[in-house]
């Protein structure tokens, strides 16, 4: 259900922020992502389809608003790839993030606060 919701938001964001130009790609939720909120994997030269993955832990700990922010962040990387722009976090990336209404950085500590303080 989480992946389905994210895929629906991918289609909405694509229409609103990218003029519907991005390819529909799989959006997955991963239990394996421990230190990253999400990632975009570009379509390979071998024809292997690209994908966006969002951390399940991130969704559960930080909520849907933050998860959708992460999805949009990864979609900016998808936009970079599909328009032939290098995939990075440089000036062009930051400019496009501001254009679509998100902050250019999407970093959160995925370690629970209690663990960071030495509790638990």
Tab-separated table of N, CA and C in Angstrom:
chain	number	residue	atom	x	y	z
A	1	UNK	N	0.809	-1.222	0.000
A	1	UNK	CA	0.000	0.000	0.000
A	1	UNK	C	0.848	1.281	0.000
A	2	UNK	N	1.990	1.279	0.713
A	2	UNK	CA	2.842	2.476	0.738
A	2	UNK	C	3.395	2.766	-0.649
A	3	UNK	N	3.854	1.729	-1.334
A	3	UNK	CA	4.427	1.906	-2.666
A	3	UNK	C	3.366	2.387	-3.649
A	4	UNK	N	2.157	1.880	-3.517
A	4	UNK	CA	1.058	2.309	-4.389
A	4	UNK	C	0.766	3.787	-4.180
A	5	UNK	N	0.741	4.209	-2.937
A	5	UNK	CA	0.509	5.623	-2.628
A	5	UNK	C	1.617	6.493	-3.213
A	6	UNK	N	2.865	6.066	-3.052
A	6	UNK	CA	3.986	6.831	-3.604
A	6	UNK	C	3.917	6.883	-5.130
A	7	UNK	N	3.541	5.780	-5.764
A	7	UNK	CA	3.415	5.767	-7.225
A	7	UNK	C	2.326	6.737	-7.687
A	8	UNK	N	1.231	6.804	-6.947
A	8	UNK	CA	0.165	7.760	-7.284
A	8	UNK	C	0.674	9.194	-7.168
A	9	UNK	N	1.450	9.464	-6.115
A	9	UNK	CA	2.023	10.808	-5.940
A	9	UNK	C	3.063	11.099	-7.026
A	10	UNK	N	3.798	10.095	-7.455
A	10	UNK	CA	4.758	10.281	-8.548
A	10	UNK	C	4.020	10.792	-9.780
A	11	UNK	N	2.890	10.177	-10.103
A	11	UNK	CA	2.116	10.606	-11.269
A	11	UNK	C	1.596	12.036	-11.092
A	12	UNK	N	1.105	12.361	-9.884
A	12	UNK	CA	0.607	13.720	-9.619
A	12	UNK	C	1.730	14.749	-9.735
A	13	UNK	N	2.834	14.481	-9.050
A	13	UNK	CA	3.960	15.413	-9.092
A	13	UNK	C	4.504	15.559	-10.508
A	14	UNK	N	4.528	14.472	-11.248
A	14	UNK	CA	5.000	14.527	-12.623
A	14	UNK	C	4.140	15.500	-13.425
A	15	UNK	N	2.830	15.403	-13.279
A	15	UNK	CA	1.924	16.290	-14.017
A	15	UNK	C	2.085	17.742	-13.583
A	16	UNK	N	2.145	17.969	-12.276
A	16	UNK	CA	2.172	19.338	-11.747
A	16	UNK	C	3.527	20.019	-11.904
A	17	UNK	N	4.598	19.306	-11.586
A	17	UNK	CA	5.917	19.939	-11.519
A	17	UNK	C	6.820	19.689	-12.726
A	18	UNK	N	6.518	18.661	-13.512
A	18	UNK	CA	7.401	18.314	-14.622
A	18	UNK	C	6.656	18.266	-15.954
A	19	UNK	N	5.426	18.771	-15.976
A	19	UNK	CA	4.650	18.810	-17.212
A	19	UNK	C	4.337	17.437	-17.785
A	20	UNK	N	4.381	16.407	-16.949
A	20	UNK	CA	4.102	15.050	-17.410
A	20	UNK	C	5.204	14.442	-18.251
A	21	UNK	N	6.390	15.068	-18.235
A	21	UNK	CA	7.483	14.621	-19.102
A	21	UNK	C	8.282	13.440	-18.560
A	22	UNK	N	8.224	13.204	-17.247
A	22	UNK	CA	9.001	12.088	-16.693
A	22	UNK	C	8.345	10.758	-17.040
A	23	UNK	N	9.196	9.770	-17.283
A	23	UNK	CA	8.686	8.426	-17.539
A	23	UNK	C	8.059	7.862	-16.273
A	24	UNK	N	6.981	7.113	-16.428
A	24	UNK	CA	6.488	6.382	-15.258
A	24	UNK	C	7.531	5.310	-14.911
A	25	UNK	N	7.933	5.254	-13.663
A	25	UNK	CA	8.899	4.247	-13.233
A	25	UNK	C	8.407	3.610	-11.938
A	26	UNK	N	8.911	2.429	-11.631
A	26	UNK	CA	8.516	1.803	-10.370
A	26	UNK	C	8.963	2.634	-9.172
A	27	UNK	N	8.095	2.699	-8.172
A	27	UNK	CA	8.425	3.344	-6.901
A	27	UNK	C	8.258	2.267	-5.836
A	28	UNK	N	9.336	2.008	-5.119
A	28	UNK	CA	9.343	0.947	-4.117
A	28	UNK	C	9.573	1.518	-2.720
A	29	UNK	N	9.176	0.747	-1.736
A	29	UNK	CA	9.461	1.050	-0.338
A	29	UNK	C	10.393	-0.051	0.142
A	30	UNK	N	11.482	0.338	0.787
A	30	UNK	CA	12.489	-0.631	1.205
A	30	UNK	C	12.673	-0.656	2.715
A	31	UNK	N	12.726	-1.863	3.235
A	31	UNK	CA	13.076	-2.055	4.644
A	31	UNK	C	14.592	-2.065	4.820
A	32	UNK	N	15.322	-2.163	3.725
A	32	UNK	CA	16.772	-2.311	3.790
A	32	UNK	C	17.523	-0.983	3.909
A	33	UNK	N	16.913	0.111	3.470
A	33	UNK	CA	17.593	1.402	3.559
A	33	UNK	C	17.727	1.790	5.022
A	34	UNK	N	18.939	1.893	5.497
A	34	UNK	CA	19.188	2.205	6.908
A	34	UNK	C	19.687	3.631	7.102
A	35	UNK	N	20.523	4.085	6.187
A	35	UNK	CA	21.128	5.406	6.391
A	35	UNK	C	20.672	6.424	5.346
A	36	UNK	N	19.851	6.006	4.402
A	36	UNK	CA	19.371	6.911	3.358
A	36	UNK	C	17.851	6.997	3.412
A	37	UNK	N	17.343	8.165	3.059
A	37	UNK	CA	15.893	8.363	3.034
A	37	UNK	C	15.285	7.759	1.780
A	38	UNK	N	16.022	7.813	0.701
A	38	UNK	CA	15.558	7.284	-0.568
A	38	UNK	C	16.666	7.365	-1.588
A	39	UNK	N	16.402	6.823	-2.780
A	39	UNK	CA	17.367	6.966	-3.862
A	39	UNK	C	16.702	6.742	-5.206
A	40	UNK	N	17.330	7.308	-6.213
A	40	UNK	CA	16.908	7.130	-7.596
A	40	UNK	C	17.983	6.338	-8.295
A	41	UNK	N	17.575	5.305	-9.005
A	41	UNK	CA	18.491	4.538	-9.836
A	41	UNK	C	18.102	4.804	-11.275
A	42	UNK	N	19.055	5.296	-12.054
A	42	UNK	CA	18.792	5.647	-13.443
A	42	UNK	C	18.615	4.406	-14.307
A	43	UNK	N	17.854	4.568	-15.364
A	43	UNK	CA	17.700	3.506	-16.351
A	43	UNK	C	19.071	3.219	-16.944
A	44	UNK	N	19.427	1.967	-16.969
A	44	UNK	CA	20.745	1.593	-17.456
A	44	UNK	C	20.809	1.464	-18.968
A	45	UNK	N	22.021	1.529	-19.498
A	45	UNK	CA	22.233	1.354	-20.933
A	45	UNK	C	21.812	-0.044	-21.369
A	46	UNK	N	21.791	-0.971	-20.412
A	46	UNK	CA	21.403	-2.349	-20.706
A	46	UNK	C	19.883	-2.509	-20.774
A	47	UNK	N	19.151	-1.396	-20.637
A	47	UNK	CA	17.701	-1.446	-20.723
A	47	UNK	C	17.000	-1.726	-19.412
A	48	UNK	N	17.778	-1.967	-18.339
A	48	UNK	CA	17.165	-2.207	-17.034
A	48	UNK	C	16.486	-0.925	-16.588
A	49	UNK	N	15.228	-1.064	-16.220
A	49	UNK	CA	14.413	0.093	-15.861
A	49	UNK	C	14.917	0.780	-14.598
A	50	UNK	N	14.811	2.093	-14.563
A	50	UNK	CA	15.165	2.848	-13.369
A	50	UNK	C	14.091	2.676	-12.308
A	51	UNK	N	14.378	3.217	-11.124
A	51	UNK	CA	13.410	3.126	-10.031
A	51	UNK	C	13.695	4.193	-8.990
A	52	UNK	N	12.678	4.473	-8.197
A	52	UNK	CA	12.827	5.306	-7.017
A	52	UNK	C	12.482	4.419	-5.826
A	53	UNK	N	13.307	4.505	-4.798
A	53	UNK	CA	13.079	3.731	-3.578
A	53	UNK	C	13.046	4.707	-2.409
A	54	UNK	N	12.060	4.547	-1.533
A	54	UNK	CA	11.945	5.361	-0.322
A	54	UNK	C	12.023	4.423	0.880
A	55	UNK	N	12.730	4.854	1.886
A	55	UNK	CA	12.909	4.053	3.092
A	55	UNK	C	11.593	3.908	3.862
A	56	UNK	N	11.239	2.666	4.180
A	56	UNK	CA	10.052	2.402	4.997
A	56	UNK	C	10.223	3.026	6.382
A	57	UNK	N	11.422	2.920	6.908
A	57	UNK	CA	11.736	3.499	8.215
A	57	UNK	C	11.481	5.010	8.200
A	58	UNK	N	11.893	5.661	7.123
A	58	UNK	CA	11.680	7.105	6.966
A	58	UNK	C	10.188	7.435	6.992
A	59	UNK	N	9.386	6.688	6.247
A	59	UNK	CA	7.943	6.930	6.211
A	59	UNK	C	7.342	6.778	7.602
A	60	UNK	N	7.721	5.714	8.288
A	60	UNK	CA	7.143	5.445	9.608
A	60	UNK	C	7.588	6.448	10.660
A	61	UNK	N	8.826	6.882	10.608
A	61	UNK	CA	9.348	7.793	11.636
A	61	UNK	C	9.027	9.252	11.381
A	62	UNK	N	9.018	9.648	10.104
A	62	UNK	CA	8.890	11.066	9.801
A	62	UNK	C	7.572	11.437	9.135
A	63	UNK	N	6.777	10.443	8.740
A	63	UNK	CA	5.449	10.708	8.191
A	63	UNK	C	5.424	10.937	6.694
A	64	UNK	N	4.200	11.026	6.197
A	64	UNK	CA	3.998	11.121	4.756
A	64	UNK	C	4.469	12.440	4.163
A	65	UNK	N	4.331	13.530	4.881
A	65	UNK	CA	4.784	14.810	4.323
A	65	UNK	C	6.268	14.749	3.992
A	66	UNK	N	7.066	14.228	4.925
A	66	UNK	CA	8.508	14.104	4.692
A	66	UNK	C	8.813	13.073	3.608
A	67	UNK	N	8.067	11.971	3.589
A	67	UNK	CA	8.290	10.940	2.567
A	67	UNK	C	7.989	11.491	1.174
A	68	UNK	N	6.947	12.306	1.058
A	68	UNK	CA	6.621	12.895	-0.237
A	68	UNK	C	7.665	13.926	-0.653
A	69	UNK	N	8.240	14.609	0.310
A	69	UNK	CA	9.353	15.522	0.031
A	69	UNK	C	10.523	14.717	-0.542
A	70	UNK	N	10.801	13.568	0.062
A	70	UNK	CA	11.882	12.705	-0.417
A	70	UNK	C	11.573	12.195	-1.824
A	71	UNK	N	10.326	11.796	-2.065
A	71	UNK	CA	9.940	11.349	-3.397
A	71	UNK	C	10.214	12.436	-4.424
A	72	UNK	N	9.812	13.648	-4.127
A	72	UNK	CA	10.017	14.755	-5.062
A	72	UNK	C	11.504	15.035	-5.259
A	73	UNK	N	12.292	14.930	-4.204
A	73	UNK	CA	13.750	15.065	-4.298
A	73	UNK	C	14.296	14.046	-5.306
A	74	UNK	N	13.865	12.799	-5.178
A	74	UNK	CA	14.340	11.749	-6.081
A	74	UNK	C	13.830	11.968	-7.504
A	75	UNK	N	12.641	12.545	-7.631
A	75	UNK	CA	12.115	12.861	-8.955
A	75	UNK	C	12.936	13.949	-9.636
A	76	UNK	N	13.510	14.853	-8.861
A	76	UNK	CA	14.410	15.851	-9.458
A	76	UNK	C	15.633	15.136	-10.028
A	77	UNK	N	16.127	14.112	-9.338
A	77	UNK	CA	17.228	13.320	-9.900
A	77	UNK	C	16.777	12.607	-11.177
A	78	UNK	N	15.556	12.092	-11.183
A	78	UNK	CA	15.023	11.457	-12.388
A	78	UNK	C	14.970	12.481	-13.527
A	79	UNK	N	14.504	13.676	-13.220
A	79	UNK	CA	14.448	14.749	-14.216
A	79	UNK	C	15.851	15.057	-14.756
A	80	UNK	N	16.847	15.118	-13.854
A	80	UNK	CA	18.221	15.360	-14.298
A	80	UNK	C	18.635	14.304	-15.323
A	81	UNK	N	18.408	13.055	-14.966
A	81	UNK	CA	18.815	11.957	-15.830
A	81	UNK	C	18.097	12.016	-17.177
A	82	UNK	N	16.789	12.205	-17.137
A	82	UNK	CA	16.007	12.155	-18.364
A	82	UNK	C	16.193	13.376	-19.260
A	83	UNK	N	16.747	14.448	-18.721
A	83	UNK	CA	17.027	15.638	-19.540
A	83	UNK	C	18.507	15.747	-19.890
A	84	UNK	N	19.288	14.735	-19.508
A	84	UNK	CA	20.701	14.716	-19.874
A	84	UNK	C	21.595	15.561	-18.997
A	85	UNK	N	21.089	15.958	-17.847
A	85	UNK	CA	21.871	16.749	-16.898
A	85	UNK	C	22.563	15.774	-15.937
A	86	UNK	N	23.813	16.033	-15.566
A	86	UNK	CA	24.466	15.136	-14.606
A	86	UNK	C	23.658	15.015	-13.313
A	87	UNK	N	23.569	13.804	-12.794
A	87	UNK	CA	22.848	13.565	-11.548
A	87	UNK	C	23.772	13.940	-10.396
A	88	UNK	N	23.431	15.038	-9.730
A	88	UNK	CA	24.245	15.518	-8.614
A	88	UNK	C	23.376	16.391	-7.724
A	89	UNK	N	24.009	17.023	-6.756
A	89	UNK	CA	23.310	17.957	-5.872
A	89	UNK	C	23.847	19.377	-6.064
A	90	UNK	N	24.279	19.667	-7.283
A	90	UNK	CA	24.869	20.963	-7.593
A	90	UNK	C	23.843	22.075	-7.755
A	91	UNK	N	24.302	23.176	-8.332
A	91	UNK	CA	23.473	24.382	-8.472
A	91	UNK	C	22.200	24.119	-9.270
A	92	UNK	N	22.295	23.357	-10.352
A	92	UNK	CA	21.112	23.055	-11.162
A	92	UNK	C	20.084	22.244	-10.391
A	93	UNK	N	20.566	21.290	-9.610
A	93	UNK	CA	19.682	20.482	-8.772
A	93	UNK	C	18.978	21.377	-7.752
A	94	UNK	N	19.747	22.215	-7.082
A	94	UNK	CA	19.159	23.089	-6.061
A	94	UNK	C	18.142	24.053	-6.670
A	95	UNK	N	18.437	24.546	-7.852
A	95	UNK	CA	17.514	25.455	-8.538
A	95	UNK	C	16.205	24.730	-8.877
A	96	UNK	N	16.306	23.511	-9.400
A	96	UNK	CA	15.097	22.751	-9.759
A	96	UNK	C	14.297	22.395	-8.500
A	97	UNK	N	14.977	22.072	-7.404
A	97	UNK	CA	14.270	21.780	-6.151
A	97	UNK	C	13.443	22.980	-5.707
A	98	UNK	N	14.056	24.145	-5.735
A	98	UNK	CA	13.318	25.347	-5.336
A	98	UNK	C	12.137	25.589	-6.294
A	99	UNK	N	12.346	25.308	-7.569
A	99	UNK	CA	11.293	25.488	-8.571
A	99	UNK	C	10.084	24.593	-8.287
A	100	UNK	N	10.332	23.370	-7.805
A	100	UNK	CA	9.224	22.448	-7.523
A	100	UNK	C	8.727	22.572	-6.086
A	101	UNK	N	9.346	23.465	-5.304
A	101	UNK	CA	8.833	23.781	-3.977
A	101	UNK	C	9.383	22.982	-2.820
A	102	UNK	N	10.581	22.414	-2.979
A	102	UNK	CA	11.194	21.690	-1.861
A	102	UNK	C	12.553	22.285	-1.547
A	103	UNK	N	13.016	22.028	-0.334
A	103	UNK	CA	14.357	22.458	0.022
A	103	UNK	C	15.348	21.527	-0.666
A	104	UNK	N	16.462	22.056	-1.130
A	104	UNK	CA	17.418	21.242	-1.877
A	104	UNK	C	18.033	20.085	-1.091
A	105	UNK	N	18.113	20.191	0.214
A	105	UNK	CA	18.702	19.085	0.966
A	105	UNK	C	17.599	18.262	1.594
A	106	UNK	N	17.824	16.983	1.658
A	106	UNK	CA	16.837	16.089	2.277
A	106	UNK	C	17.593	15.107	3.148
A	107	UNK	N	18.131	15.611	4.221
A	107	UNK	CA	18.898	14.751	5.128
A	107	UNK	C	18.210	14.719	6.474
A	108	UNK	N	18.079	13.536	6.999
A	108	UNK	CA	17.530	13.329	8.334
A	108	UNK	C	18.321	12.209	8.960
A	109	UNK	N	18.454	12.271	10.241
A	109	UNK	CA	19.102	11.188	10.966
A	109	UNK	C	18.079	10.087	11.168
A	110	UNK	N	18.355	8.897	10.651
A	110	UNK	CA	17.413	7.796	10.790
A	110	UNK	C	17.599	7.016	12.079
A	111	UNK	N	18.609	7.379	12.862
A	111	UNK	CA	18.816	6.733	14.158
A	111	UNK	C	17.872	7.391	15.156
A	112	UNK	N	17.087	6.601	15.883
A	112	UNK	CA	16.156	7.196	16.857
A	112	UNK	C	16.867	8.103	17.840
A	113	UNK	N	16.195	9.157	18.248
A	113	UNK	CA	16.748	10.121	19.183
A	113	UNK	C	17.248	9.446	20.449
A	114	UNK	N	16.494	8.507	21.001
A	114	UNK	CA	16.906	7.840	22.229
A	114	UNK	C	18.250	7.118	22.045
A	115	UNK	N	18.463	6.492	20.893
A	115	UNK	CA	19.729	5.807	20.641
A	115	UNK	C	20.886	6.791	20.517
A	116	UNK	N	20.602	7.948	19.900
A	116	UNK	CA	21.657	8.951	19.768
A	116	UNK	C	22.091	9.461	21.123
A	117	UNK	N	21.184	9.479	22.060
A	117	UNK	CA	21.500	9.969	23.405
A	117	UNK	C	22.034	8.864	24.299
A	118	UNK	N	22.174	7.656	23.759
A	118	UNK	CA	22.716	6.550	24.537
A	118	UNK	C	21.664	5.794	25.331
A	119	UNK	N	20.401	6.046	25.053
A	119	UNK	CA	19.305	5.338	25.730
A	119	UNK	C	18.792	4.265	24.784
A	120	UNK	N	18.619	3.048	25.270
A	120	UNK	CA	18.030	1.993	24.447
A	120	UNK	C	18.946	1.240	23.622
